[in-house]
Amino acid sequence: MNGRDDDPLLEKLRGLPAPSLAPARRGKTLDAAEAALEGKRRAGLRWPELALASVLALAGALYTVESFARIGHIYGRAAVASADGSQ
């Protein structure tokens, strides 16, 4: 962040031992995580996720429509002005 390579706190953190789980505990944790994930997959799409997706899709559609309207307004007016010979 500050561009220094001799950060003493970072060196202390690098010196800490890496955490490790016992193989039996690691297996139980993995099984529990997979069971929870499988339960979420069967639950289907929840309404907050659907609401967020709908709001984002609507915002994108409105942005697209407004962009095309503004582009048409800008270039439409320029085309009319050049056809008339006035600016």
CSV table of N, CA, C and O in Angstrom, one decimal:
chain,number,residue,atom,x,y,z
A,1,MET,N,0.8,-1.2,0.0
A,1,MET,CA,0.0,0.0,0.0
A,1,MET,C,0.9,1.3,0.0
A,1,MET,O,0.6,2.2,-0.7
A,2,ASN,N,1.9,1.2,0.8
A,2,ASN,CA,2.7,2.4,0.8
A,2,ASN,C,4.0,2.2,0.0
A,2,ASN,O,4.8,3.1,-0.1
A,3,GLY,N,4.1,1.0,-0.6
A,3,GLY,CA,5.3,0.7,-1.5
A,3,GLY,C,6.5,0.3,-0.8
A,3,GLY,O,7.6,0.1,-1.5
A,4,ARG,N,6.5,0.2,0.5
A,4,ARG,CA,7.7,-0.2,1.2
A,4,ARG,C,7.8,-1.7,1.2
A,4,ARG,O,6.9,-2.4,1.5
A,5,ASP,N,9.0,-2.2,1.0
A,5,ASP,CA,9.3,-3.7,1.1
A,5,ASP,C,9.7,-4.1,2.5
A,5,ASP,O,9.8,-5.3,2.7
A,6,ASP,N,10.1,-3.2,3.3
A,6,ASP,CA,10.6,-3.6,4.6
A,6,ASP,C,9.6,-3.3,5.8
A,6,ASP,O,10.0,-2.7,6.8
A,7,ASP,N,8.4,-3.7,5.6
A,7,ASP,CA,7.4,-3.5,6.6
A,7,ASP,C,7.5,-4.5,7.7
A,7,ASP,O,7.4,-5.7,7.5
A,8,PRO,N,7.8,-4.1,8.9
A,8,PRO,CA,8.1,-5.0,10.0
A,8,PRO,C,6.8,-5.8,10.4
A,8,PRO,O,6.9,-7.0,10.7
A,9,LEU,N,5.7,-5.3,10.3
A,9,LEU,CA,4.4,-6.0,10.7
A,9,LEU,C,4.2,-7.1,9.6
A,9,LEU,O,3.8,-8.3,10.0
A,10,LEU,N,4.4,-6.8,8.4
A,10,LEU,CA,4.3,-7.8,7.3
A,10,LEU,C,5.3,-9.0,7.5
A,10,LEU,O,4.9,-10.1,7.3
A,11,GLU,N,6.5,-8.7,7.9
A,11,GLU,CA,7.5,-9.7,8.2
A,11,GLU,C,7.1,-10.6,9.3
A,11,GLU,O,7.2,-11.8,9.3
A,12,LYS,N,6.5,-10.0,10.4
A,12,LYS,CA,6.0,-10.8,11.5
A,12,LYS,C,4.9,-11.7,11.1
A,12,LYS,O,4.8,-12.8,11.5
A,13,LEU,N,4.0,-11.2,10.3
A,13,LEU,CA,2.9,-12.0,9.8
A,13,LEU,C,3.3,-13.1,9.0
A,13,LEU,O,2.8,-14.2,9.0
A,14,ARG,N,4.3,-12.9,8.1
A,14,ARG,CA,4.9,-14.0,7.3
A,14,ARG,C,5.5,-15.1,8.2
A,14,ARG,O,5.6,-16.2,7.8
A,15,GLY,N,6.0,-14.7,9.3
A,15,GLY,CA,6.7,-15.6,10.2
A,15,GLY,C,5.8,-16.5,11.0
A,15,GLY,O,6.2,-17.5,11.6
A,16,LEU,N,4.5,-16.2,11.0
A,16,LEU,CA,3.5,-17.0,11.8
A,16,LEU,C,3.3,-18.4,11.1
A,16,LEU,O,3.4,-18.5,9.9
A,17,PRO,N,3.1,-19.4,11.9
A,17,PRO,CA,2.9,-20.7,11.3
A,17,PRO,C,1.5,-20.8,10.6
A,17,PRO,O,0.6,-20.1,10.9
A,18,ALA,N,1.5,-21.6,9.5
A,18,ALA,CA,0.2,-21.7,8.7
A,18,ALA,C,-0.8,-22.6,9.5
A,18,ALA,O,-0.4,-23.6,10.1
A,19,PRO,N,-2.0,-22.1,9.6
A,19,PRO,CA,-3.0,-23.0,10.3
A,19,PRO,C,-3.3,-24.2,9.5
A,19,PRO,O,-3.3,-24.3,8.3
A,20,SER,N,-3.5,-25.3,10.3
A,20,SER,CA,-3.9,-26.6,9.7
A,20,SER,C,-4.9,-27.3,10.5
A,20,SER,O,-4.9,-27.2,11.7
A,21,LEU,N,-5.7,-28.1,9.9
A,21,LEU,CA,-6.7,-28.9,10.5
A,21,LEU,C,-6.3,-30.3,10.5
A,21,LEU,O,-5.6,-30.8,9.6
A,22,ALA,N,-6.7,-31.1,11.5
A,22,ALA,CA,-6.5,-32.5,11.5
A,22,ALA,C,-7.3,-33.1,10.4
A,22,ALA,O,-8.3,-32.6,10.0
A,23,PRO,N,-6.8,-34.2,9.8
A,23,PRO,CA,-7.5,-34.8,8.6
A,23,PRO,C,-8.9,-35.1,8.9
A,23,PRO,O,-9.8,-34.9,8.1
A,24,ALA,N,-9.2,-35.7,10.1
A,24,ALA,CA,-10.6,-36.0,10.5
A,24,ALA,C,-11.5,-34.8,10.5
A,24,ALA,O,-12.6,-34.8,10.0
A,25,ARG,N,-10.9,-33.8,11.2
A,25,ARG,CA,-11.7,-32.5,11.3
A,25,ARG,C,-11.9,-31.9,9.9
A,25,ARG,O,-13.0,-31.3,9.6
A,26,ARG,N,-10.9,-31.9,9.1
A,26,ARG,CA,-11.0,-31.4,7.7
A,26,ARG,C,-12.1,-32.1,6.9
A,26,ARG,O,-12.9,-31.5,6.2
A,27,GLY,N,-12.2,-33.4,7.1
A,27,GLY,CA,-13.2,-34.2,6.4
A,27,GLY,C,-14.6,-33.8,6.9
A,27,GLY,O,-15.5,-33.7,6.1
A,28,LYS,N,-14.8,-33.7,8.2
A,28,LYS,CA,-16.1,-33.3,8.8
A,28,LYS,C,-16.5,-31.9,8.3
A,28,LYS,O,-17.6,-31.7,8.0
A,29,THR,N,-15.5,-31.0,8.3
A,29,THR,CA,-15.8,-29.6,7.8
A,29,THR,C,-16.2,-29.6,6.3
A,29,THR,O,-17.2,-28.9,6.0
A,30,LEU,N,-15.5,-30.4,5.5
A,30,LEU,CA,-15.9,-30.4,4.1
A,30,LEU,C,-17.2,-31.1,3.9
A,30,LEU,O,-18.0,-30.6,3.1
A,31,ASP,N,-17.5,-32.1,4.6
A,31,ASP,CA,-18.9,-32.8,4.5
A,31,ASP,C,-20.0,-31.8,4.9
A,31,ASP,O,-21.0,-31.7,4.3
A,32,ALA,N,-19.8,-31.0,6.0
A,32,ALA,CA,-20.8,-30.1,6.5
A,32,ALA,C,-21.0,-29.0,5.4
A,32,ALA,O,-22.1,-28.5,5.2
A,33,ALA,N,-19.9,-28.5,4.8
A,33,ALA,CA,-20.0,-27.4,3.8
A,33,ALA,C,-20.7,-27.9,2.6
A,33,ALA,O,-21.6,-27.2,2.0
A,34,GLU,N,-20.4,-29.2,2.2
A,34,GLU,CA,-21.1,-29.7,1.0
A,34,GLU,C,-22.6,-29.9,1.3
A,34,GLU,O,-23.4,-29.7,0.4
A,35,ALA,N,-22.9,-30.4,2.5
A,35,ALA,CA,-24.3,-30.6,2.8
A,35,ALA,C,-25.1,-29.3,2.8
A,35,ALA,O,-26.2,-29.2,2.4
A,36,ALA,N,-24.4,-28.2,3.4
A,36,ALA,CA,-25.1,-26.9,3.4
A,36,ALA,C,-25.3,-26.4,2.0
A,36,ALA,O,-26.3,-25.8,1.6
A,37,LEU,N,-24.3,-26.6,1.1
A,37,LEU,CA,-24.3,-26.1,-0.2
A,37,LEU,C,-25.4,-26.9,-1.0
A,37,LEU,O,-26.2,-26.3,-1.8
A,38,GLU,N,-25.5,-28.2,-0.8
A,38,GLU,CA,-26.5,-29.0,-1.5
A,38,GLU,C,-27.9,-28.5,-1.0
A,38,GLU,O,-28.9,-28.5,-1.8
A,39,GLY,N,-28.1,-28.2,0.3
A,39,GLY,CA,-29.4,-27.7,0.8
A,39,GLY,C,-29.8,-26.4,0.1
A,39,GLY,O,-30.9,-26.2,-0.2
A,40,LYS,N,-28.8,-25.5,-0.1
A,40,LYS,CA,-29.1,-24.3,-0.8
A,40,LYS,C,-29.5,-24.5,-2.3
A,40,LYS,O,-30.3,-23.8,-2.8
A,41,ARG,N,-28.8,-25.4,-2.9
A,41,ARG,CA,-29.2,-25.7,-4.3
A,41,ARG,C,-30.6,-26.2,-4.5
A,41,ARG,O,-31.3,-25.8,-5.4
A,42,ARG,N,-31.0,-27.0,-3.5
A,42,ARG,CA,-32.4,-27.5,-3.6
A,42,ARG,C,-33.4,-26.5,-3.2
A,42,ARG,O,-34.6,-26.5,-3.6
A,43,ALA,N,-33.0,-25.5,-2.5
A,43,ALA,CA,-34.0,-24.4,-2.0
A,43,ALA,C,-34.5,-23.6,-3.2
A,43,ALA,O,-35.5,-23.0,-3.1
A,44,GLY,N,-33.7,-23.5,-4.2
A,44,GLY,CA,-34.1,-22.7,-5.4
A,44,GLY,C,-33.7,-21.2,-5.2
A,44,GLY,O,-33.0,-20.8,-4.3
A,45,LEU,N,-34.3,-20.4,-6.1
A,45,LEU,CA,-34.0,-19.0,-6.1
A,45,LEU,C,-34.8,-18.3,-5.0
A,45,LEU,O,-36.1,-18.4,-5.0
A,46,ARG,N,-34.2,-17.6,-4.1
A,46,ARG,CA,-34.9,-16.9,-3.1
A,46,ARG,C,-35.3,-15.5,-3.6
A,46,ARG,O,-34.8,-15.0,-4.6
A,47,TRP,N,-36.4,-14.9,-3.0
A,47,TRP,CA,-36.9,-13.7,-3.6
A,47,TRP,C,-35.9,-12.5,-3.5
A,47,TRP,O,-36.0,-11.7,-4.4
A,48,PRO,N,-35.0,-12.3,-2.5
A,48,PRO,CA,-34.1,-11.2,-2.6
A,48,PRO,C,-33.2,-11.3,-3.9
A,48,PRO,O,-32.9,-10.3,-4.5
A,49,GLU,N,-32.8,-12.5,-4.2
A,49,GLU,CA,-31.9,-12.6,-5.4
A,49,GLU,C,-32.7,-12.3,-6.6
A,49,GLU,O,-32.2,-11.7,-7.6
A,50,LEU,N,-34.0,-12.7,-6.7
A,50,LEU,CA,-34.8,-12.4,-7.8
A,50,LEU,C,-35.1,-10.9,-7.9
A,50,LEU,O,-35.1,-10.3,-9.0
A,51,ALA,N,-35.4,-10.3,-6.7
A,51,ALA,CA,-35.6,-8.9,-6.7
A,51,ALA,C,-34.4,-8.1,-7.2
A,51,ALA,O,-34.5,-7.1,-8.0
A,52,LEU,N,-33.2,-8.4,-6.7
A,52,LEU,CA,-32.0,-7.7,-7.2
A,52,LEU,C,-31.8,-7.9,-8.7
A,52,LEU,O,-31.5,-6.9,-9.4
A,53,ALA,N,-32.0,-9.1,-9.1
A,53,ALA,CA,-31.8,-9.4,-10.6
A,53,ALA,C,-32.8,-8.6,-11.4
A,53,ALA,O,-32.5,-8.0,-12.4
A,54,SER,N,-34.0,-8.5,-10.9
A,54,SER,CA,-35.1,-7.7,-11.6
A,54,SER,C,-34.7,-6.2,-11.6
A,54,SER,O,-34.9,-5.5,-12.7
A,55,VAL,N,-34.3,-5.7,-10.5
A,55,VAL,CA,-34.0,-4.3,-10.4
A,55,VAL,C,-32.8,-3.9,-11.4
A,55,VAL,O,-32.8,-2.9,-12.1
A,56,LEU,N,-31.8,-4.8,-11.4
A,56,LEU,CA,-30.6,-4.6,-12.2
A,56,LEU,C,-31.0,-4.7,-13.7
A,56,LEU,O,-30.5,-3.9,-14.5
A,57,ALA,N,-31.9,-5.6,-14.0
A,57,ALA,CA,-32.3,-5.7,-15.4
A,57,ALA,C,-33.1,-4.5,-15.9
A,57,ALA,O,-33.0,-4.0,-17.0
A,58,LEU,N,-34.0,-4.1,-15.0
A,58,LEU,CA,-34.8,-2.9,-15.3
A,58,LEU,C,-33.9,-1.6,-15.4
A,58,LEU,O,-34.1,-0.8,-16.4
A,59,ALA,N,-33.0,-1.5,-14.6
A,59,ALA,CA,-32.0,-0.3,-14.7
A,59,ALA,C,-31.3,-0.4,-16.0
A,59,ALA,O,-31.1,0.7,-16.6
A,60,GLY,N,-30.8,-1.5,-16.4
A,60,GLY,CA,-30.1,-1.7,-17.6
A,60,GLY,C,-31.0,-1.4,-18.8
A,60,GLY,O,-30.5,-0.7,-19.8
A,61,ALA,N,-32.2,-1.8,-18.8
A,61,ALA,CA,-33.1,-1.5,-19.9
A,61,ALA,C,-33.4,-0.1,-20.0
A,61,ALA,O,-33.4,0.5,-21.1
A,62,LEU,N,-33.7,0.6,-18.8
A,62,LEU,CA,-33.9,2.0,-18.8
A,62,LEU,C,-32.7,2.8,-19.3
A,62,LEU,O,-32.9,3.8,-20.1
A,63,TYR,N,-31.6,2.4,-18.9
A,63,TYR,CA,-30.3,3.1,-19.3
A,63,TYR,C,-30.2,3.0,-20.9
A,63,TYR,O,-29.8,3.9,-21.5
A,64,THR,N,-30.4,1.8,-21.4
A,64,THR,CA,-30.3,1.5,-22.8
A,64,THR,C,-31.3,2.4,-23.6
A,64,THR,O,-31.0,3.0,-24.6
A,65,VAL,N,-32.6,2.4,-23.2
A,65,VAL,CA,-33.6,3.2,-23.8
A,65,VAL,C,-33.3,4.7,-23.8
A,65,VAL,O,-33.4,5.4,-24.8
A,66,GLU,N,-32.9,5.2,-22.6
A,66,GLU,CA,-32.5,6.6,-22.5
A,66,GLU,C,-31.3,6.9,-23.4
A,66,GLU,O,-31.2,8.0,-24.0
A,67,SER,N,-30.3,6.0,-23.4
A,67,SER,CA,-29.1,6.3,-24.3
A,67,SER,C,-29.5,6.4,-25.7
A,67,SER,O,-29.0,7.3,-26.4
A,68,PHE,N,-30.3,5.5,-26.2
A,68,PHE,CA,-30.8,5.5,-27.6
A,68,PHE,C,-31.6,6.8,-27.9
A,68,PHE,O,-31.5,7.4,-29.0
A,69,ALA,N,-32.4,7.2,-26.9
A,69,ALA,CA,-33.2,8.4,-27.1
A,69,ALA,C,-32.3,9.6,-27.2
A,69,ALA,O,-32.5,10.5,-28.1
A,70,ARG,N,-31.3,9.7,-26.3
A,70,ARG,CA,-30.4,10.9,-26.4
A,70,ARG,C,-29.5,10.9,-27.6
A,70,ARG,O,-29.3,11.9,-28.2
A,71,ILE,N,-29.1,9.7,-28.0
A,71,ILE,CA,-28.3,9.6,-29.3
A,71,ILE,C,-29.1,10.0,-30.5
A,71,ILE,O,-28.7,10.8,-31.3
A,72,GLY,N,-30.4,9.6,-30.5
A,72,GLY,CA,-31.3,10.0,-31.6
A,72,GLY,C,-31.6,11.5,-31.5
A,72,GLY,O,-31.7,12.1,-32.6
A,73,HIS,N,-31.7,12.0,-30.4
A,73,HIS,CA,-31.9,13.5,-30.2
A,73,HIS,C,-30.7,14.3,-30.7
A,73,HIS,O,-30.9,15.2,-31.5
A,74,ILE,N,-29.5,13.8,-30.4
A,74,ILE,CA,-28.3,14.6,-30.8
A,74,ILE,C,-28.1,14.4,-32.3
A,74,ILE,O,-28.0,15.5,-33.0
A,75,TYR,N,-28.1,13.2,-32.8
A,75,TYR,CA,-27.8,13.0,-34.2
A,75,TYR,C,-29.0,13.4,-35.1
A,75,TYR,O,-28.9,13.8,-36.2
A,76,GLY,N,-30.2,13.3,-34.6
A,76,GLY,CA,-31.4,13.7,-35.3
A,76,GLY,C,-31.4,15.2,-35.5
A,76,GLY,O,-31.7,15.7,-36.6
A,77,ARG,N,-31.1,15.9,-34.5
A,77,ARG,CA,-31.0,17.4,-34.6
A,77,ARG,C,-29.9,17.8,-35.5
A,77,ARG,O,-30.0,18.7,-36.3
A,78,ALA,N,-28.7,17.1,-35.4
A,78,ALA,CA,-27.6,17.5,-36.3
A,78,ALA,C,-27.9,17.2,-37.8
A,78,ALA,O,-27.6,17.9,-38.7
A,79,ALA,N,-28.7,16.1,-38.0
A,79,ALA,CA,-29.0,15.8,-39.4
A,79,ALA,C,-30.0,16.8,-39.9
A,79,ALA,O,-29.9,17.2,-41.1
A,80,VAL,N,-30.9,17.3,-39.1
A,80,VAL,CA,-31.9,18.3,-39.6
A,80,VAL,C,-31.2,19.6,-39.8
A,80,VAL,O,-31.5,20.3,-40.8
A,81,ALA,N,-30.3,20.0,-38.9
A,81,ALA,CA,-29.6,21.2,-39.1
A,81,ALA,C,-28.7,21.2,-40.3
A,81,ALA,O,-28.6,22.2,-41.1
A,82,SER,N,-28.1,20.1,-40.7
A,82,SER,CA,-27.2,20.0,-41.8
A,82,SER,C,-28.1,20.0,-43.1
A,82,SER,O,-27.7,20.5,-44.2
A,83,ALA,N,-29.3,19.4,-43.0
A,83,ALA,CA,-30.2,19.4,-44.2
A,83,ALA,C,-30.7,20.8,-44.5
A,83,ALA,O,-30.9,21.1,-45.7
A,84,ASP,N,-30.9,21.6,-43.5
A,84,ASP,CA,-31.4,22.9,-43.6
A,84,ASP,C,-30.3,23.9,-44.1
A,84,ASP,O,-30.6,25.0,-44.6
A,85,GLY,N,-29.1,23.5,-43.8
A,85,GLY,CA,-28.0,24.4,-44.1
A,85,GLY,C,-27.7,25.4,-42.9
A,85,GLY,O,-26.8,26.2,-43.0
A,86,SER,N,-28.4,25.2,-41.8
A,86,SER,CA,-28.1,26.1,-40.7
A,86,SER,C,-27.5,25.2,-39.5
A,86,SER,O,-27.6,24.0,-39.5
A,87,GLN,N,-26.9,25.9,-38.6
A,87,GLN,CA,-26.3,25.2,-37.5
A,87,GLN,C,-27.0,25.5,-36.2
A,87,GLN,O,-27.4,26.3,-35.7
